[in-house]
PDB file of C-alpha atoms in Angstrom:
ATOM      1  CA  MET M   1     120.370 263.008 190.548  1.00 52.00           C
ATOM      2  CA  PRO M   2     119.558 261.114 193.789  1.00 58.00           C
ATOM      3  CA  LEU M   3     116.994 258.464 193.214  1.00 58.00           C
ATOM      4  CA  ALA M   4     115.171 260.054 196.425  1.00 56.00           C
ATOM      5  CA  ILE M   5     114.383 263.267 194.701  1.00 56.00           C
ATOM      6  CA  LEU M   6     112.757 261.451 191.763  1.00 55.00           C
ATOM      7  CA  THR M   7     110.666 259.661 193.745  1.00 56.00           C
ATOM      8  CA  THR M   8     108.975 262.190 195.679  1.00 56.00           C
ATOM      9  CA  ALA M   9     108.222 264.229 192.604  1.00 60.00           C
ATOM     10  CA  THR M  10     106.032 261.619 192.104  1.00 62.00           C
ATOM     11  CA  ALA M  11     104.114 261.310 195.130  1.00 64.00           C
ATOM     12  CA  HIS M  12     100.329 261.823 195.239  1.00 70.00           C
ATOM     13  CA  ASN M  13      98.378 263.198 198.025  1.00 79.00           C
ATOM     14  CA  GLY M  14      95.126 261.577 199.695  1.00 82.00           C
ATOM     15  CA  PRO M  15      94.177 257.899 199.356  1.00 86.00           C
ATOM     16  CA  PRO M  16      94.218 256.114 196.167  1.00 82.00           C
ATOM     17  CA  GLN M  17      90.906 256.273 193.877  1.00 83.00           C
ATOM     18  CA  PRO M  18      88.822 252.992 192.887  1.00 88.00           C
ATOM     19  CA  ARG M  19      89.459 252.771 189.155  1.00 86.00           C
ATOM     20  CA  SER M  20      86.102 252.764 187.351  1.00 90.00           C
ATOM     21  CA  HIS M  21      87.121 251.873 183.720  1.00 91.00           C
ATOM     22  CA  PRO M  22      90.762 251.929 181.870  1.00 91.00           C
ATOM     23  CA  GLU M  23      92.960 255.233 181.283  1.00 92.00           C
ATOM     24  CA  TRP M  24      93.567 256.048 177.944  1.00 94.00           C
ATOM     25  CA  SER M  25      97.248 255.210 178.444  1.00 95.00           C
ATOM     26  CA  ASP M  26      96.435 251.620 179.114  1.00 95.00           C
ATOM     27  CA  ILE M  27      93.697 251.725 176.022  1.00 96.00           C
ATOM     28  CA  GLY M  28      97.330 253.235 173.848  1.00 97.00           C
ATOM     29  CA  LEU M  29      99.610 250.451 175.278  1.00 97.00           C
ATOM     30  CA  PHE M  30      97.065 247.808 174.431  1.00 97.00           C
ATOM     31  CA  VAL M  31      96.727 248.937 170.671  1.00 98.00           C
ATOM     32  CA  PHE M  32     100.329 249.291 170.178  1.00 98.00           C
ATOM     33  CA  ALA M  33     101.303 246.016 171.514  1.00 97.00           C
ATOM     34  CA  ILE M  34      98.905 244.512 169.131  1.00 98.00           C
ATOM     35  CA  ALA M  35     100.423 247.026 166.269  1.00 98.00           C
ATOM     36  CA  ALA M  36     103.776 245.672 167.162  1.00 97.00           C
ATOM     37  CA  ILE M  37     103.052 242.100 167.143  1.00 98.00           C
ATOM     38  CA  TRP M  38     101.165 242.376 163.911  1.00 97.00           C
ATOM     39  CA  LEU M  39     104.117 244.214 162.182  1.00 97.00           C
ATOM     40  CA  LEU M  40     106.575 241.910 163.276  1.00 96.00           C
ATOM     41  CA  ARG M  41     104.430 238.764 162.346  1.00 96.00           C
ATOM     42  CA  HIS M  42     104.121 240.397 159.152  1.00 95.00           C
ATOM     43  CA  LEU M  43     107.734 241.169 158.345  1.00 94.00           C
ATOM     44  CA  MET M  44     108.843 237.753 159.441  1.00 93.00           C
ATOM     45  CA  ARG M  45     106.160 236.011 156.921  1.00 92.00           C
ATOM     46  CA  ARG M  46     107.632 238.342 154.157  1.00 89.00           C
ATOM     47  CA  ARG M  47     111.108 237.494 155.040  1.00 87.00           C
ATOM     48  CA  ASN M  48     110.254 233.436 154.820  1.00 85.00           C
ATOM     49  CA  ARG M  49     108.809 233.971 151.841  1.00 83.00           C
ATOM     50  CA  LYS M  50     111.824 235.547 150.294  1.00 65.00           C
ATOM     51  CA  ASP M  51     113.813 232.130 151.222  1.00 54.00           C
TER      52      ASP M  51
END
């Protein structure tokens, strides 16, 4: 499928609106990143204890 078809499907109408607060997706991504970092650090510490 050509890239032009995919990009025109996501276009918006009108000028961009100013953001007054973060979107839910921004908050979800932040929480996911914190959880992933915590999990990786936890697993690495657990692995080092076995050695």
